[in-house]
């Protein structure tokens, strides 16, 4: 039954309210999805910054220009490799 004065019938009003509720639910779900995506992106950025800072602390000298830990580890590894090579040359099979 259609009213001529432009007012909605009870059935139309109920359908309108249902459609509005469905739209609000979709919008809420989309907003939650966007927020989750933003949270994950921000967590990844924070983790990348932390990793970058850790790497920097390993390879860059400190304020007193002391040798960084990463460089000490590399030099120790090279020294051990040289000592092993010398030992093999002098004490290896003849």
Tab-separated table of N, CA and C in Angstrom:
chain	number	residue	atom	x	y	z
A	1	UNK	N	0.837	-1.159	0.000
A	1	UNK	CA	0.000	0.000	0.000
A	1	UNK	C	0.893	1.237	0.000
A	2	UNK	N	0.752	2.106	-0.979
A	2	UNK	CA	1.559	3.304	-1.147
A	2	UNK	C	0.731	4.498	-0.738
A	3	UNK	N	1.352	5.310	0.131
A	3	UNK	CA	0.648	6.517	0.537
A	3	UNK	C	1.005	7.649	-0.412
A	4	UNK	N	0.040	8.490	-0.659
A	4	UNK	CA	0.258	9.563	-1.633
A	4	UNK	C	0.907	10.799	-1.031
A	5	UNK	N	0.935	10.922	0.287
A	5	UNK	CA	1.509	12.122	0.901
A	5	UNK	C	3.025	12.011	1.089
A	6	UNK	N	3.654	10.936	0.656
A	6	UNK	CA	5.109	10.786	0.704
A	6	UNK	C	5.619	10.146	1.980
A	7	UNK	N	4.789	9.896	2.953
A	7	UNK	CA	5.234	9.269	4.194
A	7	UNK	C	5.437	7.773	3.970
A	8	UNK	N	6.368	7.215	4.738
A	8	UNK	CA	6.644	5.786	4.597
A	8	UNK	C	5.633	4.966	5.383
A	9	UNK	N	5.326	3.790	4.837
A	9	UNK	CA	4.465	2.871	5.575
A	9	UNK	C	5.309	2.231	6.667
A	10	UNK	N	4.663	1.550	7.581
A	10	UNK	CA	5.376	0.858	8.664
A	10	UNK	C	6.335	-0.182	8.090
A	11	UNK	N	5.899	-0.865	7.049
A	11	UNK	CA	6.734	-1.884	6.412
A	11	UNK	C	7.965	-1.245	5.773
A	12	UNK	N	7.761	-0.137	5.095
A	12	UNK	CA	8.887	0.571	4.466
A	12	UNK	C	9.832	1.143	5.530
A	13	UNK	N	9.267	1.665	6.608
A	13	UNK	CA	10.079	2.212	7.687
A	13	UNK	C	10.930	1.105	8.326
A	14	UNK	N	10.351	-0.068	8.522
A	14	UNK	CA	11.082	-1.192	9.096
A	14	UNK	C	12.204	-1.633	8.148
A	15	UNK	N	11.920	-1.675	6.856
A	15	UNK	CA	12.950	-2.039	5.874
A	15	UNK	C	14.074	-0.999	5.870
A	16	UNK	N	13.722	0.264	5.936
A	16	UNK	CA	14.713	1.335	5.971
A	16	UNK	C	15.619	1.189	7.194
A	17	UNK	N	15.027	0.942	8.342
A	17	UNK	CA	15.814	0.768	9.568
A	17	UNK	C	16.734	-0.443	9.462
A	18	UNK	N	16.249	-1.521	8.868
A	18	UNK	CA	17.069	-2.723	8.690
A	18	UNK	C	18.243	-2.426	7.756
A	19	UNK	N	17.981	-1.736	6.667
A	19	UNK	CA	19.051	-1.398	5.722
A	19	UNK	C	20.075	-0.457	6.362
A	20	UNK	N	19.605	0.486	7.156
A	20	UNK	CA	20.528	1.384	7.861
A	20	UNK	C	21.414	0.601	8.832
A	21	UNK	N	20.809	-0.357	9.539
A	21	UNK	CA	21.569	-1.176	10.485
A	21	UNK	C	22.620	-2.020	9.749
A	22	UNK	N	22.236	-2.581	8.606
A	22	UNK	CA	23.187	-3.374	7.820
A	22	UNK	C	24.338	-2.495	7.329
A	23	UNK	N	24.012	-1.290	6.875
A	23	UNK	CA	25.046	-0.366	6.403
A	23	UNK	C	25.992	0.007	7.543
A	24	UNK	N	25.440	0.279	8.712
A	24	UNK	CA	26.273	0.627	9.874
A	24	UNK	C	27.185	-0.533	10.256
A	25	UNK	N	26.671	-1.755	10.179
A	25	UNK	CA	27.484	-2.927	10.501
A	25	UNK	C	28.627	-3.079	9.505
A	26	UNK	N	28.340	-2.864	8.214
A	26	UNK	CA	29.402	-2.940	7.193
A	26	UNK	C	30.456	-1.871	7.432
A	27	UNK	N	29.998	-0.650	7.747
A	27	UNK	CA	30.939	0.441	7.997
A	27	UNK	C	31.802	0.163	9.230
A	28	UNK	N	31.186	-0.404	10.279
A	28	UNK	CA	31.953	-0.762	11.483
A	28	UNK	C	32.993	-1.828	11.181
A	29	UNK	N	32.606	-2.825	10.393
A	29	UNK	CA	33.540	-3.891	10.038
A	29	UNK	C	34.697	-3.342	9.203
A	30	UNK	N	34.405	-2.451	8.280
A	30	UNK	CA	35.450	-1.842	7.445
A	30	UNK	C	36.370	-0.971	8.291
A	31	UNK	N	35.807	-0.231	9.209
A	31	UNK	CA	36.621	0.613	10.088
A	31	UNK	C	37.541	-0.260	10.951
A	32	UNK	N	37.018	-1.364	11.480
A	32	UNK	CA	37.829	-2.279	12.290
A	32	UNK	C	38.943	-2.896	11.446
A	33	UNK	N	38.637	-3.245	10.184
A	33	UNK	CA	39.652	-3.823	9.300
A	33	UNK	C	40.764	-2.816	9.044
A	34	UNK	N	40.390	-1.560	8.777
A	34	UNK	CA	41.389	-0.514	8.528
A	34	UNK	C	42.249	-0.275	9.765
A	35	UNK	N	41.617	-0.279	10.939
A	35	UNK	CA	42.376	-0.075	12.176
A	35	UNK	C	43.347	-1.215	12.428
A	36	UNK	N	42.905	-2.464	12.144
A	36	UNK	CA	43.813	-3.612	12.305
A	36	UNK	C	44.990	-3.497	11.355
A	37	UNK	N	44.724	-3.098	10.121
A	37	UNK	CA	45.794	-2.948	9.135
A	37	UNK	C	46.770	-1.850	9.567
A	38	UNK	N	46.239	-0.756	10.085
A	38	UNK	CA	47.110	0.327	10.558
A	38	UNK	C	47.950	-0.135	11.743
A	39	UNK	N	47.341	-0.880	12.655
A	39	UNK	CA	48.072	-1.405	13.807
A	39	UNK	C	49.224	-2.307	13.359
A	40	UNK	N	48.954	-3.199	12.421
A	40	UNK	CA	50.003	-4.092	11.927
A	40	UNK	C	51.113	-3.313	11.228
A	41	UNK	N	50.741	-2.295	10.453
A	41	UNK	CA	51.737	-1.476	9.762
A	41	UNK	C	52.605	-0.733	10.769
A	42	UNK	N	51.978	-0.168	11.796
A	42	UNK	CA	52.749	0.557	12.810
A	42	UNK	C	53.647	-0.374	13.612
A	43	UNK	N	53.171	-1.583	13.908
A	43	UNK	CA	54.019	-2.559	14.603
A	43	UNK	C	55.220	-2.933	13.748
A	44	UNK	N	54.990	-3.122	12.450
A	44	UNK	CA	56.090	-3.468	11.548
A	44	UNK	C	57.107	-2.332	11.465
A	45	UNK	N	56.615	-1.089	11.412
A	45	UNK	CA	57.530	0.057	11.386
A	45	UNK	C	58.356	0.123	12.654
A	46	UNK	N	57.719	-0.110	13.798
A	46	UNK	CA	58.438	-0.076	15.074
A	46	UNK	C	59.485	-1.187	15.124
A	47	UNK	N	59.139	-2.379	14.668
A	47	UNK	CA	60.093	-3.487	14.659
A	47	UNK	C	61.262	-3.191	13.724
A	48	UNK	N	60.982	-2.588	12.571
A	48	UNK	CA	62.045	-2.257	11.623
A	48	UNK	C	62.982	-1.214	12.219
A	49	UNK	N	62.406	-0.231	12.920
A	49	UNK	CA	63.258	0.786	13.558
A	49	UNK	C	64.131	0.162	14.633
A	50	UNK	N	63.561	-0.747	15.409
A	50	UNK	CA	64.327	-1.407	16.470
A	50	UNK	C	65.453	-2.241	15.866
A	51	UNK	N	65.155	-2.952	14.784
A	51	UNK	CA	66.177	-3.763	14.118
A	51	UNK	C	67.270	-2.874	13.533
A	52	UNK	N	66.874	-1.768	12.953
A	52	UNK	CA	67.848	-0.832	12.382
A	52	UNK	C	68.746	-0.255	13.481
A	53	UNK	N	68.157	0.066	14.602
A	53	UNK	CA	68.933	0.612	15.732
A	53	UNK	C	69.904	-0.436	16.271
A	54	UNK	N	69.459	-1.686	16.358
A	54	UNK	CA	70.327	-2.769	16.836
A	54	UNK	C	71.499	-2.966	15.873
A	55	UNK	N	71.213	-2.966	14.589
A	55	UNK	CA	72.273	-3.124	13.593
A	55	UNK	C	73.242	-1.941	13.650
A	56	UNK	N	72.701	-0.765	13.822
A	56	UNK	CA	73.546	0.426	13.903
A	56	UNK	C	74.474	0.333	15.121
A	57	UNK	N	73.935	-0.125	16.253
A	57	UNK	CA	74.756	-0.211	17.464
A	57	UNK	C	75.863	-1.256	17.305
A	58	UNK	N	75.623	-2.267	16.470
A	58	UNK	CA	76.657	-3.284	16.240
A	58	UNK	C	77.772	-2.784	15.320
A	59	UNK	N	77.464	-1.929	14.372
A	59	UNK	CA	78.447	-1.593	13.342
A	59	UNK	C	78.969	-0.154	13.382
A	60	UNK	N	78.363	0.732	14.160
A	60	UNK	CA	78.843	2.105	14.206
A	60	UNK	C	79.637	2.332	15.484
A	61	UNK	N	80.720	3.099	15.408
A	61	UNK	CA	81.492	3.378	16.623
A	61	UNK	C	80.681	4.233	17.592
A	62	UNK	N	81.037	4.130	18.871
A	62	UNK	CA	80.345	4.913	19.886
A	62	UNK	C	80.814	6.358	19.869
A	63	UNK	N	80.335	7.124	20.836
A	63	UNK	CA	80.707	8.532	20.918
A	63	UNK	C	82.200	8.709	21.167
A	64	UNK	N	82.806	7.743	21.849
A	64	UNK	CA	84.245	7.831	22.129
A	64	UNK	C	85.088	7.218	21.011
A	65	UNK	N	84.443	6.929	19.878
A	65	UNK	CA	85.086	6.338	18.694
A	65	UNK	C	85.708	4.973	18.968
A	66	UNK	N	85.165	4.265	19.961
A	66	UNK	CA	85.635	2.903	20.216
A	66	UNK	C	85.166	1.985	19.087
A	67	UNK	N	85.858	0.873	18.906
A	67	UNK	CA	85.531	-0.066	17.832
A	67	UNK	C	84.191	-0.723	18.142
A	68	UNK	N	83.284	-0.754	17.197
A	68	UNK	CA	81.981	-1.377	17.443
A	68	UNK	C	82.099	-2.891	17.601
A	69	UNK	N	81.117	-3.466	18.292
A	69	UNK	CA	81.106	-4.900	18.586
A	69	UNK	C	81.138	-5.732	17.310
A	70	UNK	N	80.362	-5.367	16.317
A	70	UNK	CA	80.325	-6.135	15.063
A	70	UNK	C	81.692	-6.182	14.399
A	71	UNK	N	82.394	-5.077	14.430
A	71	UNK	CA	83.721	-5.038	13.823
A	71	UNK	C	84.696	-5.909	14.612
A	72	UNK	N	84.583	-5.923	15.930
A	72	UNK	CA	85.436	-6.778	16.764
A	72	UNK	C	85.196	-8.252	16.441
A	73	UNK	N	83.937	-8.612	16.259
A	73	UNK	CA	83.594	-10.011	15.949
A	73	UNK	C	84.181	-10.409	14.596
A	74	UNK	N	84.058	-9.537	13.604
A	74	UNK	CA	84.604	-9.832	12.278
A	74	UNK	C	86.120	-9.975	12.347
A	75	UNK	N	86.798	-9.075	13.032
A	75	UNK	CA	88.255	-9.152	13.157
A	75	UNK	C	88.694	-10.406	13.896
A	76	UNK	N	87.968	-10.796	14.932
A	76	UNK	CA	88.286	-12.026	15.654
A	76	UNK	C	88.129	-13.235	14.736
A	77	UNK	N	87.076	-13.249	13.933
A	77	UNK	CA	86.880	-14.363	12.992
A	77	UNK	C	87.989	-14.438	11.964
A	78	UNK	N	88.416	-13.282	11.449
A	78	UNK	CA	89.517	-13.254	10.477
A	78	UNK	C	90.808	-13.729	11.124
A	79	UNK	N	91.068	-13.286	12.361
A	79	UNK	CA	92.285	-13.699	13.064
A	79	UNK	C	92.301	-15.207	13.281
A	80	UNK	N	91.187	-15.779	13.664
A	80	UNK	CA	91.111	-17.238	13.860
A	80	UNK	C	91.346	-17.961	12.545
A	81	UNK	N	90.765	-17.464	11.457
A	81	UNK	CA	90.957	-18.096	10.147
A	81	UNK	C	92.422	-18.035	9.738
A	82	UNK	N	93.098	-16.919	9.983
A	82	UNK	CA	94.522	-16.786	9.643
A	82	UNK	C	95.345	-17.745	10.486
A	83	UNK	N	95.062	-17.828	11.780
A	83	UNK	CA	95.812	-18.750	12.651
A	83	UNK	C	95.616	-20.199	12.217
A	84	UNK	N	94.403	-20.558	11.844
A	84	UNK	CA	94.157	-21.927	11.363
A	84	UNK	C	94.910	-22.194	10.065
A	85	UNK	N	94.931	-21.220	9.163
A	85	UNK	CA	95.657	-21.402	7.902
A	85	UNK	C	97.148	-21.554	8.161
A	86	UNK	N	97.708	-20.753	9.048
A	86	UNK	CA	99.136	-20.849	9.381
A	86	UNK	C	99.429	-22.191	10.028
A	87	UNK	N	98.563	-22.630	10.940
A	87	UNK	CA	98.769	-23.911	11.607
A	87	UNK	C	98.726	-25.054	10.603
A	88	UNK	N	97.842	-24.995	9.654
A	88	UNK	CA	97.745	-26.065	8.644
A	88	UNK	C	98.980	-26.072	7.764
A	89	UNK	N	99.473	-24.884	7.417
A	89	UNK	CA	100.662	-24.817	6.560
A	89	UNK	C	101.888	-25.368	7.281
A	90	UNK	N	102.067	-25.005	8.543
A	90	UNK	CA	103.261	-25.448	9.263
A	90	UNK	C	103.147	-26.823	9.870
A	91	UNK	N	101.962	-27.213	10.358
A	91	UNK	CA	101.831	-28.478	11.058
A	91	UNK	C	100.993	-29.500	10.306
A	92	UNK	N	100.586	-29.182	9.095
A	92	UNK	CA	99.774	-30.079	8.308
A	92	UNK	C	100.591	-31.245	7.761
A	93	UNK	N	99.956	-32.120	7.012
A	93	UNK	CA	100.651	-33.278	6.440
A	93	UNK	C	101.744	-32.844	5.469
A	94	UNK	N	102.843	-33.572	5.509
A	94	UNK	CA	103.976	-33.237	4.649
A	94	UNK	C	104.128	-34.251	3.550
